[in-house]
Amino acid sequence: MSTKANPLDCVKGKTVLIGVCGGIAAYKVCTAASRLVQAGADVHVMMTKNATEFVTPLTFESLTHNRVVVDTFDRNFTWEVEHVSLAKKTDVVLIAPATANVIAKLACGIADDFLTTTVLACRCPVIFAPAMNGAMLNNKATKTNIATLISRGFQAVYGDSGYLACGDVGDGRMAEPEALAAAVAKEFCVGNDFVGKTVLITAGATRAMVDPVRFLTNRSSGKMGYALAMRAYARGAHIILVKGHTDKFDYPDAFEVIGAETTHDMLNAVKENAARADIYIMAAAPCDYECEQAPQKIKSETLQLKLKKTTDIARTIGETKGEKKLVIFAAETQNCEQNARSKLKAKNADLVVANDVTKSGAGFDVDTNIATLITDGSVDRLDIMTKTELADRILDKISEL
């Protein structure tokens, strides 16, 4: 007899709140809800009025054995401020399908129905599964709203490209029920393996000033470093985040956040805090070169810059880290694994995260990545995944070192 554990066992005894929005993919959520109930979760469902045009509340009530709430002013329940009471007892929220409309409302802090009001009152993790026409998903407004939610700690779960209800083929399909249930379970299956550890993480891009108004930099958004910091924190670590220029993120009050304008600033911040850290994760993209800054704005017809190499921060840490663990990144455009292995050795690192930034879905300023995790004795080639998912895979690997 097989004794293999159910991957959803982690949800047993947990309260899961599912928000169902008005989209054809709502029918898939019935299966996800059923899976979670069978695994022992206490599942509650709230629906927008539009969602009830696709699936009836009775369907979810039959599956979860809990009353479904649609109307904020529904009087058919024991009196209490229900959106607040639900928010307080919920361990994780899953919004699926997450429509462009509801994503926009949550990004802007609009609470005009039971679902949005409750989610804004929740302090637990929130997972959302975008589902819409591909053009809507890729619209700048929607992309900005999704990025805003992710920057606040929300987690996005995407489906594969394929046939859409509108007849188009492409992005926009909601994640399958198994993926939705797995995303919920993952919130509880990750252990506290970093409790008592201090993790120093660098993130974002630094700048090399040319004159008072111009600088050299790169495309790093800081998303990977932010994801690593958030997931390490969730697993019990104390976080020292040394950040260059990044997208706008919301950080827990417990984070120590240190700003760094230049590579020299970042180097000094890392060195000053190195002794307190148990693990170093060098996820930033500091400028490799610097130049002598002109005192005034340059107005010549032509411009020649004399550049010199900056100090390699990761190599500096590698020289003095002792038994502590050092993780570095290798963003490459050719010979990815070969170059990454060279960096692993040259910088005395324990793990290098290599990615070919020329691949679609990998690299800078996107929410996904395609990476290979390389140590002195192993190579793990990973498929495309969100940077939050990759962060956990990296942290899992660190725990094995």
mmCIF file of C-alpha atoms in Angstrom:
data_model
loop_
_atom_site.group_PDB
_atom_site.id
_atom_site.type_symbol
_atom_site.label_atom_id
_atom_site.label_comp_id
_atom_site.label_asym_id
_atom_site.label_seq_id
_atom_site.Cartn_x
_atom_site.Cartn_y
_atom_site.Cartn_z
ATOM 1 C CA MET A 1 0.000 0.000 0.000
ATOM 2 C CA SER A 2 1.279 3.450 -0.905
ATOM 3 C CA THR A 3 1.973 5.787 2.005
ATOM 4 C CA LYS A 4 2.687 8.805 -0.166
ATOM 5 C CA ALA A 5 1.344 11.954 1.483
ATOM 6 C CA ASN A 6 -1.399 13.978 -0.137
ATOM 7 C CA PRO A 7 0.213 17.250 -1.304
ATOM 8 C CA LEU A 8 -2.843 19.067 0.070
ATOM 9 C CA ASP A 9 -2.503 17.614 3.584
ATOM 10 C CA CYS A 10 -1.045 20.934 4.765
ATOM 11 C CA VAL A 11 -4.461 22.631 4.523
ATOM 12 C CA LYS A 12 -6.096 20.379 7.128
ATOM 13 C CA GLY A 13 -7.709 22.525 9.805
ATOM 14 C CA LYS A 14 -7.028 25.770 7.930
ATOM 15 C CA THR A 15 -9.676 28.311 6.964
ATOM 16 C CA VAL A 16 -9.624 29.126 3.265
ATOM 17 C CA LEU A 17 -11.692 31.989 1.876
ATOM 18 C CA ILE A 18 -12.368 31.817 -1.864
ATOM 19 C CA GLY A 19 -13.529 34.905 -3.742
ATOM 20 C CA VAL A 20 -15.257 34.057 -7.024
ATOM 21 C CA CYS A 21 -15.568 36.798 -9.635
ATOM 22 C CA GLY A 22 -17.709 36.974 -12.763
ATOM 23 C CA GLY A 23 -15.893 34.948 -15.395
ATOM 24 C CA ILE A 24 -16.551 31.778 -17.346
ATOM 25 C CA ALA A 25 -13.683 30.097 -15.498
ATOM 26 C CA ALA A 26 -15.744 30.204 -12.290
ATOM 27 C CA TYR A 27 -16.812 26.610 -12.929
ATOM 28 C CA LYS A 28 -13.208 25.455 -12.395
ATOM 29 C CA VAL A 29 -13.229 26.858 -8.881
ATOM 30 C CA CYS A 30 -15.849 24.292 -7.868
ATOM 31 C CA THR A 31 -13.254 21.552 -8.316
ATOM 32 C CA ALA A 32 -10.590 23.514 -6.428
ATOM 33 C CA ALA A 33 -12.994 24.121 -3.540
ATOM 34 C CA SER A 34 -13.928 20.451 -3.444
ATOM 35 C CA ARG A 35 -10.264 19.379 -3.385
ATOM 36 C CA LEU A 36 -9.559 21.669 -0.435
ATOM 37 C CA VAL A 37 -12.621 20.483 1.492
ATOM 38 C CA GLN A 38 -11.646 16.849 0.948
ATOM 39 C CA ALA A 39 -8.171 17.658 2.280
ATOM 40 C CA GLY A 40 -9.684 18.945 5.531
ATOM 41 C CA ALA A 41 -9.848 22.712 4.989
ATOM 42 C CA ASP A 42 -12.752 24.829 6.219
ATOM 43 C CA VAL A 43 -13.658 26.530 2.955
ATOM 44 C CA HIS A 44 -15.831 29.639 2.741
ATOM 45 C CA VAL A 45 -16.902 31.207 -0.535
ATOM 46 C CA MET A 46 -17.883 34.762 -1.361
ATOM 47 C CA MET A 47 -19.113 35.694 -4.814
ATOM 48 C CA THR A 48 -19.657 38.855 -6.766
ATOM 49 C CA LYS A 49 -23.157 39.245 -8.179
ATOM 50 C CA ASN A 50 -21.755 38.713 -11.681
ATOM 51 C CA ALA A 51 -20.194 35.433 -10.576
ATOM 52 C CA THR A 52 -23.645 34.038 -9.735
ATOM 53 C CA GLU A 53 -24.507 34.280 -13.447
ATOM 54 C CA PHE A 54 -21.943 31.529 -14.104
ATOM 55 C CA VAL A 55 -22.211 29.307 -11.002
ATOM 56 C CA THR A 56 -24.961 29.363 -8.394
ATOM 57 C CA PRO A 57 -24.168 29.940 -4.717
ATOM 58 C CA LEU A 58 -25.975 26.661 -3.969
ATOM 59 C CA THR A 59 -23.253 24.777 -5.847
ATOM 60 C CA PHE A 60 -20.521 26.103 -3.575
ATOM 61 C CA GLU A 61 -22.698 25.680 -0.477
ATOM 62 C CA SER A 62 -23.176 22.028 -1.361
ATOM 63 C CA LEU A 63 -19.437 21.539 -1.829
ATOM 64 C CA THR A 64 -18.206 23.478 1.228
ATOM 65 C CA HIS A 65 -21.113 23.056 3.658
ATOM 66 C CA ASN A 66 -20.838 26.756 4.436
ATOM 67 C CA ARG A 67 -23.177 29.561 3.448
ATOM 68 C CA VAL A 68 -22.029 31.600 0.451
ATOM 69 C CA VAL A 69 -22.127 35.371 0.845
ATOM 70 C CA VAL A 70 -22.888 37.621 -2.118
ATOM 71 C CA ASP A 71 -24.659 40.664 -0.725
ATOM 72 C CA THR A 72 -22.965 42.860 1.854
ATOM 73 C CA PHE A 73 -26.399 43.703 3.257
ATOM 74 C CA ASP A 74 -27.720 40.144 3.399
ATOM 75 C CA ARG A 75 -29.726 39.832 6.648
ATOM 76 C CA ASN A 76 -30.034 36.046 6.584
ATOM 77 C CA PHE A 77 -27.250 35.284 9.043
ATOM 78 C CA THR A 78 -26.369 35.550 12.725
ATOM 79 C CA TRP A 79 -25.578 39.209 13.310
ATOM 80 C CA GLU A 80 -21.957 40.262 13.238
ATOM 81 C CA VAL A 81 -19.849 42.424 10.971
ATOM 82 C CA GLU A 82 -19.386 39.484 8.638
ATOM 83 C CA HIS A 83 -16.675 40.793 6.342
ATOM 84 C CA VAL A 84 -14.555 41.584 9.394
ATOM 85 C CA SER A 85 -15.253 38.278 11.159
ATOM 86 C CA LEU A 86 -14.444 36.283 8.031
ATOM 87 C CA ALA A 87 -11.265 38.286 7.483
ATOM 88 C CA LYS A 88 -10.118 37.630 11.054
ATOM 89 C CA LYS A 89 -10.494 33.862 10.957
ATOM 90 C CA THR A 90 -9.192 33.312 7.414
ATOM 91 C CA ASP A 91 -5.721 31.807 6.977
ATOM 92 C CA VAL A 92 -5.466 32.414 3.230
ATOM 93 C CA VAL A 93 -7.601 34.042 0.518
ATOM 94 C CA LEU A 94 -7.889 32.722 -3.030
ATOM 95 C CA ILE A 95 -9.507 34.986 -5.644
ATOM 96 C CA ALA A 96 -10.412 32.940 -8.718
ATOM 97 C CA PRO A 97 -11.219 33.834 -11.360
ATOM 98 C CA ALA A 98 -9.726 37.270 -10.701
ATOM 99 C CA THR A 99 -11.227 39.587 -13.294
ATOM 100 C CA ALA A 100 -9.642 42.776 -14.572
ATOM 101 C CA ASN A 101 -12.377 44.707 -12.769
ATOM 102 C CA VAL A 102 -11.766 43.210 -9.320
ATOM 103 C CA ILE A 103 -7.979 43.369 -9.743
ATOM 104 C CA ALA A 104 -8.317 47.085 -10.529
ATOM 105 C CA LYS A 105 -10.566 47.662 -7.515
ATOM 106 C CA LEU A 106 -8.181 45.960 -5.119
ATOM 107 C CA ALA A 107 -5.185 47.802 -6.568
ATOM 108 C CA CYS A 108 -6.959 51.110 -5.977
ATOM 109 C CA GLY A 109 -8.361 50.182 -2.562
ATOM 110 C CA ILE A 110 -11.994 50.268 -3.702
ATOM 111 C CA ALA A 111 -14.384 48.299 -1.476
ATOM 112 C CA ASP A 112 -17.864 48.406 -3.015
ATOM 113 C CA ASP A 113 -19.074 44.828 -2.519
ATOM 114 C CA PHE A 114 -18.646 41.982 -0.042
ATOM 115 C CA LEU A 115 -15.634 40.449 -1.816
ATOM 116 C CA THR A 116 -13.506 43.584 -2.120
ATOM 117 C CA THR A 117 -14.492 44.778 1.365
ATOM 118 C CA THR A 118 -13.471 41.477 2.930
ATOM 119 C CA VAL A 119 -10.167 41.171 1.061
ATOM 120 C CA LEU A 120 -9.157 44.681 2.119
ATOM 121 C CA ALA A 121 -9.857 43.701 5.720
ATOM 122 C CA CYS A 122 -7.716 40.537 5.530
ATOM 123 C CA ARG A 123 -4.198 40.423 6.945
ATOM 124 C CA CYS A 124 -3.460 36.915 5.705
ATOM 125 C CA PRO A 125 -1.813 35.905 2.395
ATOM 126 C CA VAL A 126 -3.896 36.617 -0.715
ATOM 127 C CA ILE A 127 -3.552 34.567 -3.910
ATOM 128 C CA PHE A 128 -5.257 35.653 -7.110
ATOM 129 C CA ALA A 129 -5.692 33.857 -10.426
ATOM 130 C CA PRO A 130 -6.114 36.308 -13.329
ATOM 131 C CA ALA A 131 -8.565 35.143 -15.994
ATOM 132 C CA MET A 132 -9.597 37.295 -18.933
ATOM 133 C CA ASN A 133 -9.120 37.977 -22.604
ATOM 134 C CA GLY A 134 -5.420 38.126 -23.532
ATOM 135 C CA ALA A 135 -5.616 41.723 -24.718
ATOM 136 C CA MET A 136 -7.148 42.714 -21.385
ATOM 137 C CA LEU A 137 -4.461 40.846 -19.459
ATOM 138 C CA ASN A 138 -1.699 42.551 -21.433
ATOM 139 C CA ASN A 139 -3.287 45.991 -21.296
ATOM 140 C CA LYS A 140 -0.951 48.428 -19.538
ATOM 141 C CA ALA A 141 -3.595 49.285 -16.949
ATOM 142 C CA THR A 142 -4.133 45.642 -16.001
ATOM 143 C CA LYS A 143 -0.410 44.910 -15.928
ATOM 144 C CA THR A 144 0.134 47.922 -13.662
ATOM 145 C CA ASN A 145 -2.675 46.820 -11.336
ATOM 146 C CA ILE A 146 -1.316 43.265 -11.118
ATOM 147 C CA ALA A 147 2.173 44.601 -10.414
ATOM 148 C CA THR A 148 0.737 46.827 -7.686
ATOM 149 C CA LEU A 149 -0.920 43.874 -5.955
ATOM 150 C CA ILE A 150 2.236 41.770 -6.204
ATOM 151 C CA SER A 151 4.277 44.637 -4.741
ATOM 152 C CA ARG A 152 1.931 44.562 -1.744
ATOM 153 C CA GLY A 153 2.530 40.874 -1.155
ATOM 154 C CA PHE A 154 -0.322 39.346 -3.181
ATOM 155 C CA GLN A 155 0.620 36.223 -5.135
ATOM 156 C CA ALA A 156 -0.452 35.708 -8.742
ATOM 157 C CA VAL A 157 -1.119 32.236 -10.142
ATOM 158 C CA TYR A 158 -1.288 32.105 -13.936
ATOM 159 C CA GLY A 159 -2.652 29.479 -16.285
ATOM 160 C CA ASP A 160 -1.042 28.262 -19.473
ATOM 161 C CA SER A 161 -1.650 29.946 -22.817
ATOM 162 C CA GLY A 162 -4.378 28.307 -24.850
ATOM 163 C CA TYR A 163 -7.916 28.534 -26.156
ATOM 164 C CA LEU A 164 -10.039 31.245 -24.503
ATOM 165 C CA ALA A 165 -13.805 31.405 -24.152
ATOM 166 C CA CYS A 166 -13.889 34.414 -26.493
ATOM 167 C CA GLY A 167 -12.389 32.279 -29.264
ATOM 168 C CA ASP A 168 -8.903 33.770 -29.090
ATOM 169 C CA VAL A 169 -5.808 31.682 -28.406
ATOM 170 C CA GLY A 170 -3.162 33.056 -26.070
ATOM 171 C CA ASP A 171 -2.651 34.334 -22.527
ATOM 172 C CA GLY A 172 -5.520 34.799 -20.106
ATOM 173 C CA ARG A 173 -6.617 31.272 -19.188
ATOM 174 C CA MET A 174 -7.110 30.742 -15.484
ATOM 175 C CA ALA A 175 -4.869 28.263 -13.701
ATOM 176 C CA GLU A 176 -6.318 24.765 -13.437
ATOM 177 C CA PRO A 177 -8.080 23.647 -10.216
ATOM 178 C CA GLU A 178 -5.136 21.505 -9.124
ATOM 179 C CA ALA A 179 -2.783 24.477 -9.440
ATOM 180 C CA LEU A 180 -5.149 26.680 -7.451
ATOM 181 C CA ALA A 181 -5.423 24.137 -4.632
ATOM 182 C CA ALA A 182 -1.646 23.602 -4.669
ATOM 183 C CA ALA A 183 -1.007 27.350 -4.408
ATOM 184 C CA VAL A 184 -3.205 27.459 -1.308
ATOM 185 C CA ALA A 185 -1.524 24.416 0.229
ATOM 186 C CA LYS A 186 1.915 25.868 -0.381
ATOM 187 C CA GLU A 187 1.179 28.656 2.096
ATOM 188 C CA PHE A 188 1.085 26.068 4.875
ATOM 189 C CA CYS A 189 3.551 23.461 3.638
ATOM 190 C CA VAL A 190 6.598 25.715 3.781
ATOM 191 C CA GLY A 191 8.266 25.159 7.119
ATOM 192 C CA ASN A 192 9.946 27.615 9.439
ATOM 193 C CA ASP A 193 13.381 26.490 8.274
ATOM 194 C CA PHE A 194 14.844 30.003 8.463
ATOM 195 C CA VAL A 195 13.796 30.802 12.021
ATOM 196 C CA GLY A 196 16.743 32.276 13.884
ATOM 197 C CA LYS A 197 18.578 33.101 10.641
ATOM 198 C CA THR A 198 19.450 36.559 9.382
ATOM 199 C CA VAL A 199 19.408 36.827 5.602
ATOM 200 C CA LEU A 200 21.108 39.758 3.891
ATOM 201 C CA ILE A 201 19.626 40.304 0.435
ATOM 202 C CA THR A 202 20.603 42.830 -2.222
ATOM 203 C CA ALA A 203 18.031 43.915 -4.800
ATOM 204 C CA GLY A 204 17.552 46.286 -7.704
ATOM 205 C CA ALA A 205 19.932 48.363 -9.791
ATOM 206 C CA THR A 206 22.592 50.839 -8.770
ATOM 207 C CA ARG A 207 23.538 53.958 -10.731
ATOM 208 C CA ALA A 208 26.846 55.282 -11.997
ATOM 209 C CA MET A 209 26.550 59.054 -12.273
ATOM 210 C CA VAL A 210 27.854 60.729 -15.430
ATOM 211 C CA ASP A 211 26.898 64.279 -14.473
ATOM 212 C CA PRO A 212 24.293 65.774 -12.116
ATOM 213 C CA VAL A 213 21.400 64.708 -14.407
ATOM 214 C CA ARG A 214 22.648 61.593 -16.211
ATOM 215 C CA PHE A 215 23.645 58.129 -15.076
ATOM 216 C CA LEU A 216 24.418 54.612 -16.273
ATOM 217 C CA THR A 217 22.274 51.760 -14.966
ATOM 218 C CA ASN A 218 20.477 48.559 -16.020
ATOM 219 C CA ARG A 219 16.957 47.145 -16.277
ATOM 220 C CA SER A 220 16.740 45.419 -12.903
ATOM 221 C CA SER A 221 13.385 46.051 -11.183
ATOM 222 C CA GLY A 222 14.238 44.393 -7.867
ATOM 223 C CA LYS A 223 11.340 41.933 -8.192
ATOM 224 C CA MET A 224 13.484 38.842 -7.641
ATOM 225 C CA GLY A 225 15.177 40.287 -4.589
ATOM 226 C CA TYR A 226 11.831 41.393 -3.186
ATOM 227 C CA ALA A 227 10.325 37.931 -3.732
ATOM 228 C CA LEU A 228 13.281 36.328 -1.955
ATOM 229 C CA ALA A 229 12.996 38.725 0.954
ATOM 230 C CA MET A 230 9.253 38.139 1.343
ATOM 231 C CA ARG A 231 9.513 34.347 1.153
ATOM 232 C CA ALA A 232 12.533 34.142 3.484
ATOM 233 C CA TYR A 233 10.622 36.349 5.939
ATOM 234 C CA ALA A 234 7.583 34.054 5.662
ATOM 235 C CA ARG A 235 9.861 31.134 6.529
ATOM 236 C CA GLY A 236 11.068 32.816 9.703
ATOM 237 C CA ALA A 237 14.148 34.800 8.707
ATOM 238 C CA HIS A 238 15.130 38.256 9.829
ATOM 239 C CA ILE A 239 15.696 40.327 6.690
ATOM 240 C CA ILE A 240 18.355 42.925 5.955
ATOM 241 C CA LEU A 241 17.485 44.283 2.503
ATOM 242 C CA VAL A 242 20.065 46.452 0.773
ATOM 243 C CA LYS A 243 18.218 47.968 -2.159
ATOM 244 C CA GLY A 244 19.293 50.008 -5.112
ATOM 245 C CA HIS A 245 16.679 51.523 -7.397
ATOM 246 C CA THR A 246 13.662 49.224 -7.631
ATOM 247 C CA ASP A 247 9.991 49.204 -8.417
ATOM 248 C CA LYS A 248 7.844 50.452 -5.556
ATOM 249 C CA PHE A 249 7.303 47.693 -2.995
ATOM 250 C CA ASP A 250 5.639 47.538 0.398
ATOM 251 C CA TYR A 251 7.896 46.021 3.057
ATOM 252 C CA PRO A 252 6.935 44.551 6.445
ATOM 253 C CA ASP A 253 7.912 46.796 9.325
ATOM 254 C CA ALA A 254 10.263 44.054 10.559
ATOM 255 C CA PHE A 255 12.536 44.440 7.525
ATOM 256 C CA GLU A 256 15.758 46.416 7.826
ATOM 257 C CA VAL A 257 15.795 48.311 4.528
ATOM 258 C CA ILE A 258 18.971 50.153 3.524
ATOM 259 C CA GLY A 259 19.065 52.302 0.400
ATOM 260 C CA ALA A 260 22.062 52.290 -1.945
ATOM 261 C CA GLU A 261 22.418 54.790 -4.797
ATOM 262 C CA THR A 262 25.704 53.557 -6.244
ATOM 263 C CA THR A 263 27.613 50.273 -6.314
ATOM 264 C CA HIS A 264 30.030 51.807 -3.798
ATOM 265 C CA ASP A 265 27.078 52.574 -1.483
ATOM 266 C CA MET A 266 25.802 49.012 -1.818
ATOM 267 C CA LEU A 267 29.238 47.557 -1.143
ATOM 268 C CA ASN A 268 29.615 49.605 2.028
ATOM 269 C CA ALA A 269 26.127 48.673 3.265
ATOM 270 C CA VAL A 270 26.790 44.981 2.680
ATOM 271 C CA LYS A 271 30.179 45.090 4.399
ATOM 272 C CA GLU A 272 28.775 47.019 7.374
ATOM 273 C CA ASN A 273 26.048 44.408 7.946
ATOM 274 C CA ALA A 274 27.845 41.249 6.839
ATOM 275 C CA ALA A 275 28.826 40.143 10.335
ATOM 276 C CA ARG A 276 25.173 39.972 11.411
ATOM 277 C CA ALA A 277 24.064 37.762 8.524
ATOM 278 C CA ASP A 278 24.021 33.972 8.285
ATOM 279 C CA ILE A 279 23.138 33.882 4.585
ATOM 280 C CA TYR A 280 23.966 36.306 1.776
ATOM 281 C CA ILE A 281 21.772 36.457 -1.336
ATOM 282 C CA MET A 282 23.211 38.793 -3.953
ATOM 283 C CA ALA A 283 20.126 39.348 -6.148
ATOM 284 C CA ALA A 284 20.913 42.965 -7.080
ATOM 285 C CA ALA A 285 22.323 44.085 -10.429
ATOM 286 C CA PRO A 286 24.951 46.621 -9.368
ATOM 287 C CA CYS A 287 26.708 48.622 -12.062
ATOM 288 C CA ASP A 288 29.911 46.882 -13.126
ATOM 289 C CA TYR A 289 31.494 50.152 -14.243
ATOM 290 C CA GLU A 290 31.712 53.695 -12.952
ATOM 291 C CA CYS A 291 33.041 56.931 -14.368
ATOM 292 C CA GLU A 292 34.280 60.216 -12.979
ATOM 293 C CA GLN A 293 31.232 62.438 -12.529
ATOM 294 C CA ALA A 294 31.304 65.813 -14.275
ATOM 295 C CA PRO A 295 30.520 68.646 -11.841
ATOM 296 C CA GLN A 296 28.048 70.286 -14.237
ATOM 297 C CA LYS A 297 25.621 69.037 -16.874
ATOM 298 C CA ILE A 298 27.599 68.044 -19.971
ATOM 299 C CA LYS A 299 26.516 69.988 -23.079
ATOM 300 C CA SER A 300 29.101 68.989 -25.661
ATOM 301 C CA GLU A 301 28.077 67.673 -29.076
ATOM 302 C CA THR A 302 29.893 64.421 -28.461
ATOM 303 C CA LEU A 303 30.543 62.522 -25.283
ATOM 304 C CA GLN A 304 33.322 60.122 -24.396
ATOM 305 C CA LEU A 305 33.273 58.267 -21.103
ATOM 306 C CA LYS A 306 36.257 56.637 -19.466
ATOM 307 C CA LEU A 307 34.955 53.758 -17.386
ATOM 308 C CA LYS A 308 36.592 51.660 -14.720
ATOM 309 C CA LYS A 309 35.431 48.465 -13.049
ATOM 310 C CA THR A 310 33.639 48.727 -9.735
ATOM 311 C CA THR A 311 34.426 46.445 -6.806
ATOM 312 C CA ASP A 312 32.665 43.088 -7.117
ATOM 313 C CA ILE A 313 30.376 42.897 -4.063
ATOM 314 C CA ALA A 314 29.735 39.152 -4.238
ATOM 315 C CA ARG A 315 33.430 38.351 -4.643
ATOM 316 C CA THR A 316 34.238 40.563 -1.662
ATOM 317 C CA ILE A 317 31.768 38.655 0.520
ATOM 318 C CA GLY A 318 32.980 35.316 -0.838
ATOM 319 C CA GLU A 319 36.509 36.045 0.296
ATOM 320 C CA THR A 320 35.494 36.454 3.944
ATOM 321 C CA LYS A 321 32.244 34.489 4.381
ATOM 322 C CA GLY A 322 33.760 31.502 6.168
ATOM 323 C CA GLU A 323 31.078 28.859 6.792
ATOM 324 C CA LYS A 324 28.234 31.211 5.914
ATOM 325 C CA LYS A 325 26.265 30.634 2.710
ATOM 326 C CA LEU A 326 26.575 32.873 -0.348
ATOM 327 C CA VAL A 327 24.057 32.844 -3.213
ATOM 328 C CA ILE A 328 24.830 34.761 -6.391
ATOM 329 C CA PHE A 329 22.987 35.396 -9.663
ATOM 330 C CA ALA A 330 24.242 35.100 -13.214
ATOM 331 C CA ALA A 331 22.114 36.915 -15.798
ATOM 332 C CA GLU A 332 23.603 35.813 -19.110
ATOM 333 C CA THR A 333 22.925 36.197 -22.829
ATOM 334 C CA GLN A 334 25.118 33.303 -24.007
ATOM 335 C CA ASN A 335 26.900 30.238 -22.578
ATOM 336 C CA CYS A 336 24.663 30.600 -19.541
ATOM 337 C CA GLU A 337 25.621 27.544 -17.490
ATOM 338 C CA GLN A 338 29.290 27.712 -18.390
ATOM 339 C CA ASN A 339 29.551 31.358 -17.328
ATOM 340 C CA ALA A 340 27.549 30.675 -14.178
ATOM 341 C CA ARG A 341 29.889 27.859 -13.126
ATOM 342 C CA SER A 342 32.864 30.157 -13.611
ATOM 343 C CA LYS A 343 31.237 32.769 -11.356
ATOM 344 C CA LEU A 344 30.401 30.148 -8.728
ATOM 345 C CA LYS A 345 34.074 29.241 -8.421
ATOM 346 C CA ALA A 346 35.551 32.712 -8.864
ATOM 347 C CA LYS A 347 33.358 34.243 -6.162
ATOM 348 C CA ASN A 348 33.555 31.310 -3.730
ATOM 349 C CA ALA A 349 29.760 31.043 -3.768
ATOM 350 C CA ASP A 350 27.679 28.085 -2.589
ATOM 351 C CA LEU A 351 24.867 28.478 -5.137
ATOM 352 C CA VAL A 352 24.479 30.378 -8.387
ATOM 353 C CA VAL A 353 21.095 31.132 -9.930
ATOM 354 C CA ALA A 354 21.658 31.289 -13.670
ATOM 355 C CA ASN A 355 19.185 32.613 -16.197
ATOM 356 C CA ASP A 356 19.326 33.414 -19.880
ATOM 357 C CA VAL A 357 17.753 36.864 -20.059
ATOM 358 C CA THR A 358 17.133 36.492 -23.799
ATOM 359 C CA LYS A 359 14.415 33.890 -23.155
ATOM 360 C CA SER A 360 10.786 34.981 -23.135
ATOM 361 C CA GLY A 361 9.480 35.097 -19.580
ATOM 362 C CA ALA A 362 12.939 35.359 -18.010
ATOM 363 C CA GLY A 363 15.158 38.196 -16.919
ATOM 364 C CA PHE A 364 14.474 41.762 -15.954
ATOM 365 C CA ASP A 365 11.244 43.554 -15.085
ATOM 366 C CA VAL A 366 8.874 40.589 -15.520
ATOM 367 C CA ASP A 367 7.001 38.582 -12.893
ATOM 368 C CA THR A 368 8.325 35.208 -14.088
ATOM 369 C CA ASN A 369 11.743 33.662 -14.516
ATOM 370 C CA ILE A 370 13.457 30.609 -16.012
ATOM 371 C CA ALA A 371 16.439 29.601 -13.919
ATOM 372 C CA THR A 372 19.039 26.915 -13.357
ATOM 373 C CA LEU A 373 20.280 26.355 -9.809
ATOM 374 C CA ILE A 374 23.927 25.291 -9.789
ATOM 375 C CA THR A 375 26.064 24.189 -6.869
ATOM 376 C CA ASP A 376 29.450 22.514 -6.855
ATOM 377 C CA GLY A 377 27.743 19.119 -7.106
ATOM 378 C CA SER A 378 24.289 19.639 -8.626
ATOM 379 C CA VAL A 379 22.362 21.252 -11.469
ATOM 380 C CA ASP A 380 18.604 21.877 -11.257
ATOM 381 C CA ARG A 381 17.099 23.179 -14.510
ATOM 382 C CA LEU A 382 13.723 24.726 -13.732
ATOM 383 C CA ASP A 383 10.794 25.535 -16.001
ATOM 384 C CA ILE A 384 9.205 28.983 -16.192
ATOM 385 C CA MET A 385 7.592 30.005 -12.916
ATOM 386 C CA THR A 386 6.728 33.145 -10.988
ATOM 387 C CA LYS A 387 9.553 34.835 -9.152
ATOM 388 C CA THR A 388 7.779 34.057 -5.883
ATOM 389 C CA GLU A 389 7.802 30.354 -6.747
ATOM 390 C CA LEU A 390 11.445 30.570 -7.780
ATOM 391 C CA ALA A 391 12.276 32.305 -4.506
ATOM 392 C CA ASP A 392 10.981 29.300 -2.585
ATOM 393 C CA ARG A 393 12.939 26.908 -4.797
ATOM 394 C CA ILE A 394 16.100 28.904 -4.123
ATOM 395 C CA LEU A 395 15.420 28.921 -0.390
ATOM 396 C CA ASP A 396 14.746 25.164 -0.463
ATOM 397 C CA LYS A 397 18.152 24.703 -2.075
ATOM 398 C CA ILE A 398 19.844 26.895 0.516
ATOM 399 C CA SER A 399 18.323 24.735 3.260
ATOM 400 C CA GLU A 400 19.950 21.680 1.673
ATOM 401 C CA LEU A 401 23.454 23.211 1.557
#
